mmCIF file of C-alpha atoms in Angstrom:
data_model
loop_
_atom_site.group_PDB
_atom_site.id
_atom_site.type_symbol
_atom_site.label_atom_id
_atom_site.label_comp_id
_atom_site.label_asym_id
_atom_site.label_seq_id
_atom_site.Cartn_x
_atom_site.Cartn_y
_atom_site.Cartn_z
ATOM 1 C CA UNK A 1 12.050 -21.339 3.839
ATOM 2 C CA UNK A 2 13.187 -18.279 5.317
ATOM 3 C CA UNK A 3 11.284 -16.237 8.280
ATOM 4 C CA UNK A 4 10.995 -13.561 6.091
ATOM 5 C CA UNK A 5 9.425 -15.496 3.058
ATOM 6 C CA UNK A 6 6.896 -17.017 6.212
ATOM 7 C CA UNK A 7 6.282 -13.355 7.598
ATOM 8 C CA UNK A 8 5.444 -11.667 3.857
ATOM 9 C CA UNK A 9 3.447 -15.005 3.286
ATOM 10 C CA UNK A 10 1.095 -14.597 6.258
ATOM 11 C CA UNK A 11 0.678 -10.856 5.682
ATOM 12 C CA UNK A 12 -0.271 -11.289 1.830
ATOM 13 C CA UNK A 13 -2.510 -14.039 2.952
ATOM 14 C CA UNK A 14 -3.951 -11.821 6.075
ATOM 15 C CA UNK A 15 -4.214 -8.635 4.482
ATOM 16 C CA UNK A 16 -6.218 -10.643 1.107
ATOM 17 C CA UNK A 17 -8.890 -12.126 3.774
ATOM 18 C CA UNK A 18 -9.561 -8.556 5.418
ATOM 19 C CA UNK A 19 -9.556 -6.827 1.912
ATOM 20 C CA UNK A 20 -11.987 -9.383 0.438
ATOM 21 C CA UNK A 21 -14.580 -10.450 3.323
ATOM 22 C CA UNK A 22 -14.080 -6.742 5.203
ATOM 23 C CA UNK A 23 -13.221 -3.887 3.754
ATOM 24 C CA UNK A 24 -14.477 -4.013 0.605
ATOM 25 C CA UNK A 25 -17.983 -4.078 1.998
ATOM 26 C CA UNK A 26 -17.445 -0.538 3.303
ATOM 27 C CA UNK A 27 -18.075 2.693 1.540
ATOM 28 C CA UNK A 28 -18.019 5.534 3.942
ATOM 29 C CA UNK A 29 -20.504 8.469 2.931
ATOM 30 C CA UNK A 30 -20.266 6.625 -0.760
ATOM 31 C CA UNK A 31 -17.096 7.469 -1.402
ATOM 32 C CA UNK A 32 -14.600 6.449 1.390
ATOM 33 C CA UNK A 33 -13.443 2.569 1.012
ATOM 34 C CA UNK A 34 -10.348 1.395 2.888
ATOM 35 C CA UNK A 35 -7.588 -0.043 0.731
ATOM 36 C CA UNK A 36 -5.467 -1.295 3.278
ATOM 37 C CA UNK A 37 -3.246 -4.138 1.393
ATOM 38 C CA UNK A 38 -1.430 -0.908 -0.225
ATOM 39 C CA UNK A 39 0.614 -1.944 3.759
ATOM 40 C CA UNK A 40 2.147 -5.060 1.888
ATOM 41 C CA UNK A 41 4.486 -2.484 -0.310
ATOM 42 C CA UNK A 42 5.010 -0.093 2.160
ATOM 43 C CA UNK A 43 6.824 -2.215 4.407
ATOM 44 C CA UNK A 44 9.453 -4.286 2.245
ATOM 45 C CA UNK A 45 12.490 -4.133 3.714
ATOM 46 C CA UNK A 46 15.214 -1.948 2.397
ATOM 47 C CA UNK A 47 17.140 -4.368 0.712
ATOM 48 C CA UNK A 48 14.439 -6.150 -1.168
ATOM 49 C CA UNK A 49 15.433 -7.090 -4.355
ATOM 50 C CA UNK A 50 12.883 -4.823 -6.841
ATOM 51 C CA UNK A 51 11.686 -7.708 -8.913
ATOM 52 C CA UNK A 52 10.577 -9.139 -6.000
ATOM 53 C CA UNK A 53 8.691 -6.356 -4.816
ATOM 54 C CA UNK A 54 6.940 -6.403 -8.337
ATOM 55 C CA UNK A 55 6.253 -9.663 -7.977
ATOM 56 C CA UNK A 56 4.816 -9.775 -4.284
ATOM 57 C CA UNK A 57 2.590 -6.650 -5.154
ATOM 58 C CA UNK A 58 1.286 -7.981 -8.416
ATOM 59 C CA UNK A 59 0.388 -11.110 -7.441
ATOM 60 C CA UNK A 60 -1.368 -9.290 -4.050
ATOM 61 C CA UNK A 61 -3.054 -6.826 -6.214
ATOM 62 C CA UNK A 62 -3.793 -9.982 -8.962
ATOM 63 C CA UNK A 63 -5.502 -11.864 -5.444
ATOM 64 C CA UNK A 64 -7.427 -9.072 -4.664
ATOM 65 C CA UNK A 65 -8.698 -8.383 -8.425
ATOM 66 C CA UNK A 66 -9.797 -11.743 -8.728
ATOM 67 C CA UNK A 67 -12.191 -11.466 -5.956
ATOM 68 C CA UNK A 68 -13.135 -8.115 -5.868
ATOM 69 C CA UNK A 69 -14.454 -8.957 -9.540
ATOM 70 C CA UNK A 70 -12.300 -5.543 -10.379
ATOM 71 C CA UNK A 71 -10.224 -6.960 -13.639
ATOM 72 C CA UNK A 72 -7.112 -5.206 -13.512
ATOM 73 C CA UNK A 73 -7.611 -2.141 -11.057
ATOM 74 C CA UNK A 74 -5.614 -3.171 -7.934
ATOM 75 C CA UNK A 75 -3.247 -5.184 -10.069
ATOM 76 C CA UNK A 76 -1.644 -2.741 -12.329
ATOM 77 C CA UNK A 77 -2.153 -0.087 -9.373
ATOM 78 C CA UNK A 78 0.075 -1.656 -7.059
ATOM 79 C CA UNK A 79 2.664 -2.534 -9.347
ATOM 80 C CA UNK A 80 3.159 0.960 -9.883
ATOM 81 C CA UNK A 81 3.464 1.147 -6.062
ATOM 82 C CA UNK A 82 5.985 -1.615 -6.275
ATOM 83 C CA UNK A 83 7.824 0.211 -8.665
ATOM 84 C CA UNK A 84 7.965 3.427 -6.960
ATOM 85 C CA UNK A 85 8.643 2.143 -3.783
ATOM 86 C CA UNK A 86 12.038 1.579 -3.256
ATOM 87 C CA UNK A 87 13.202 5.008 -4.719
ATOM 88 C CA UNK A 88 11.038 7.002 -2.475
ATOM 89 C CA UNK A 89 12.266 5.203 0.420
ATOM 90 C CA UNK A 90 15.748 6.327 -0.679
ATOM 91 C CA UNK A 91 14.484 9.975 0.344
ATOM 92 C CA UNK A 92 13.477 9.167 3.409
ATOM 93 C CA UNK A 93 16.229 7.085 4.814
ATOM 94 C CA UNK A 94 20.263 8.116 6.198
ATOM 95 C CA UNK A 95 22.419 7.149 3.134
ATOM 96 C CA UNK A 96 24.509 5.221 6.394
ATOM 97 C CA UNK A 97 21.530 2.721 7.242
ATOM 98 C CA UNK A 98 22.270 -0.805 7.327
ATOM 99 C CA UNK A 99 20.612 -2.733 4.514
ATOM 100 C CA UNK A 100 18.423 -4.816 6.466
ATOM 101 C CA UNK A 101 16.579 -1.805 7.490
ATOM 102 C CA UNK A 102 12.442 -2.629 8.048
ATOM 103 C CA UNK A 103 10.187 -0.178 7.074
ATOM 104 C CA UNK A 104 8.255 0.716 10.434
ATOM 105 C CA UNK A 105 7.145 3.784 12.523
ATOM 106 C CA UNK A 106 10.049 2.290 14.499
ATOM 107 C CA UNK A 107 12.709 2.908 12.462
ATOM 108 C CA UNK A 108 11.764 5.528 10.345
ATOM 109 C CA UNK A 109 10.504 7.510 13.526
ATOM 110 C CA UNK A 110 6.085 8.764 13.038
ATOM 111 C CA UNK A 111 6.958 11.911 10.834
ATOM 112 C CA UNK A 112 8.872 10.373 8.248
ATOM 113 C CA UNK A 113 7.008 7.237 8.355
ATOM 114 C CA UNK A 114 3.732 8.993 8.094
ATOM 115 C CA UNK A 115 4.673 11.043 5.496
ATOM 116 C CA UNK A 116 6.262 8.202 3.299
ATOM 117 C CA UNK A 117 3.025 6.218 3.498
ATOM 118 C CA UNK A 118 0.994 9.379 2.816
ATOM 119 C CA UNK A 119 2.819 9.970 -0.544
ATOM 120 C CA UNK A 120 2.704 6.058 -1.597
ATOM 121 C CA UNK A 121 -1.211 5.638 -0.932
ATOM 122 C CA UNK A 122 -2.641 9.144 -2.141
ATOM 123 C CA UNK A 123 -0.259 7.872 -5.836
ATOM 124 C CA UNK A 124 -2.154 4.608 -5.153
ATOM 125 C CA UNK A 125 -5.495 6.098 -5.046
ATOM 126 C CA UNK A 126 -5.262 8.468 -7.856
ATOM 127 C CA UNK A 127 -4.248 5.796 -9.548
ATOM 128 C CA UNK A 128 -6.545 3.016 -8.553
ATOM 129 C CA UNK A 129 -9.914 5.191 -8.931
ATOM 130 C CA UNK A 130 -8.650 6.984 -12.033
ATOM 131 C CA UNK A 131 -8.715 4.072 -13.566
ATOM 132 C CA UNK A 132 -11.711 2.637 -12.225
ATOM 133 C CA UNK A 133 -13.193 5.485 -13.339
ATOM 134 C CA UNK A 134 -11.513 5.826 -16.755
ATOM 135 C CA UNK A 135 -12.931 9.069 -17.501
ATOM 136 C CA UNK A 136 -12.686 12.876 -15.573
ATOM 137 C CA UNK A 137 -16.186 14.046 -16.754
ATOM 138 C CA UNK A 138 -16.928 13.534 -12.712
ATOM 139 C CA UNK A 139 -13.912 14.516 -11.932
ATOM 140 C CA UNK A 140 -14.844 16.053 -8.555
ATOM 141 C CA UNK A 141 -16.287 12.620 -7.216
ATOM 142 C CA UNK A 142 -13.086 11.162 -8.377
ATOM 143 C CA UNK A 143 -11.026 13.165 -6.387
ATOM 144 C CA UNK A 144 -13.054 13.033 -3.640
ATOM 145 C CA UNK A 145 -12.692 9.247 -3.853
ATOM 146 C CA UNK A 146 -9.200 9.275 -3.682
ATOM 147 C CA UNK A 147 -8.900 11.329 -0.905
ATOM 148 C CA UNK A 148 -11.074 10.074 1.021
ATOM 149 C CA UNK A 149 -9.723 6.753 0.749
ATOM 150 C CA UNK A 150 -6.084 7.566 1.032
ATOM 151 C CA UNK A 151 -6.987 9.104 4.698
ATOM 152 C CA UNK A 152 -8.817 6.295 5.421
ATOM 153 C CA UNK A 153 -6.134 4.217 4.320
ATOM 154 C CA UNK A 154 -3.253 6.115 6.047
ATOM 155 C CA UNK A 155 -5.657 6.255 9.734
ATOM 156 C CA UNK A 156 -6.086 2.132 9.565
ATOM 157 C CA UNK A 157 -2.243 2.132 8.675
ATOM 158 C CA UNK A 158 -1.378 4.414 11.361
ATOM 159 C CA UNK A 159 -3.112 2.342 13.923
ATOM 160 C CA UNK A 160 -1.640 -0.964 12.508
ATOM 161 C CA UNK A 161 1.896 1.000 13.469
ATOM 162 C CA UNK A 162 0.955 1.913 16.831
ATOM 163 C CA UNK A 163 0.123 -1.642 17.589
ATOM 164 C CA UNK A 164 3.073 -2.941 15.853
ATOM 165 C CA UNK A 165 5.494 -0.791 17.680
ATOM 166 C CA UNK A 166 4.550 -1.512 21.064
#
């Protein structure tokens, strides 16, 4: 086995633990919940075959559905992520960059970074609670959801970076 394989390995398995037994128990003024393993597609590296990064994110999001007891929600939403992925990142990176390029406040530098991961988990949580939802008759609360969540999202994200980079 590669390091790599061992490295995306622990973090499915790490970020699955915190989703299940820790952040799905909190709802922040009843509509804020942290959806952190959205982190798992964000930070494939550059030349990550896309199957695999289709694979990796539906078998996270198929984890998390499983026991979350939400049939299909995180699943087919970050599979979309997995399928948008790799062509944003092509926006956001020099045409020059070698291929083994990993996706980090690092390397990207905060701005672009933040920005990148901004775009991929507000699409994630439109997504994810527009299903959940599968109606707009509410459609402010639904919004409100999503937005709420994405910055929550993005902060614990954020912070993971600043860790990470030091």
């Amino acid at each position: 086995m590669s390091l790599e394989l061992l490295k995306r390995l622990g973090l499915f398995v790490a970020l699955c633990v915190v989703q299940i037994l820790i952040l799905n128990h909190i709802h922040l003024f009843g509509v804020a919940i942290p959806l952190l393993y959205i982190y798992f597609a964000i930070t494939f590296h550059r030349n990550t075959p896309k199957w695999a990064i289709l694979l990796w994110c539906f078998a996270l999001g198929l984890a998390i559905d499983v026991f979350s007891n939400t049939p299909g929600l995180a699943a087919g939403s970050m599979t979309l992520i997995a399928a948008i992925q790799p062509y944003l990142l092509e926006l956001f990176i020099p045409r020059d960059s070698f291929e083994e390029l990993e996706i980090s406040a690092k390397s990207l530098g905060w701005g672009k970074f933040t920005f990148f991961s901004a775009i991929l988990i507000l699409i994630f949580c439109l997504v994810f609670f527009a299903v959940e939802a599968f109606t707009f008759y509410n459609w402010v609360h639904w919004l409100a959801c999503a937005v709420c969540s994405a910055f929550l999202t993005l902060i614990l994200i954020l912070a993971i970076e600043s860790v990470r980079t030091k």
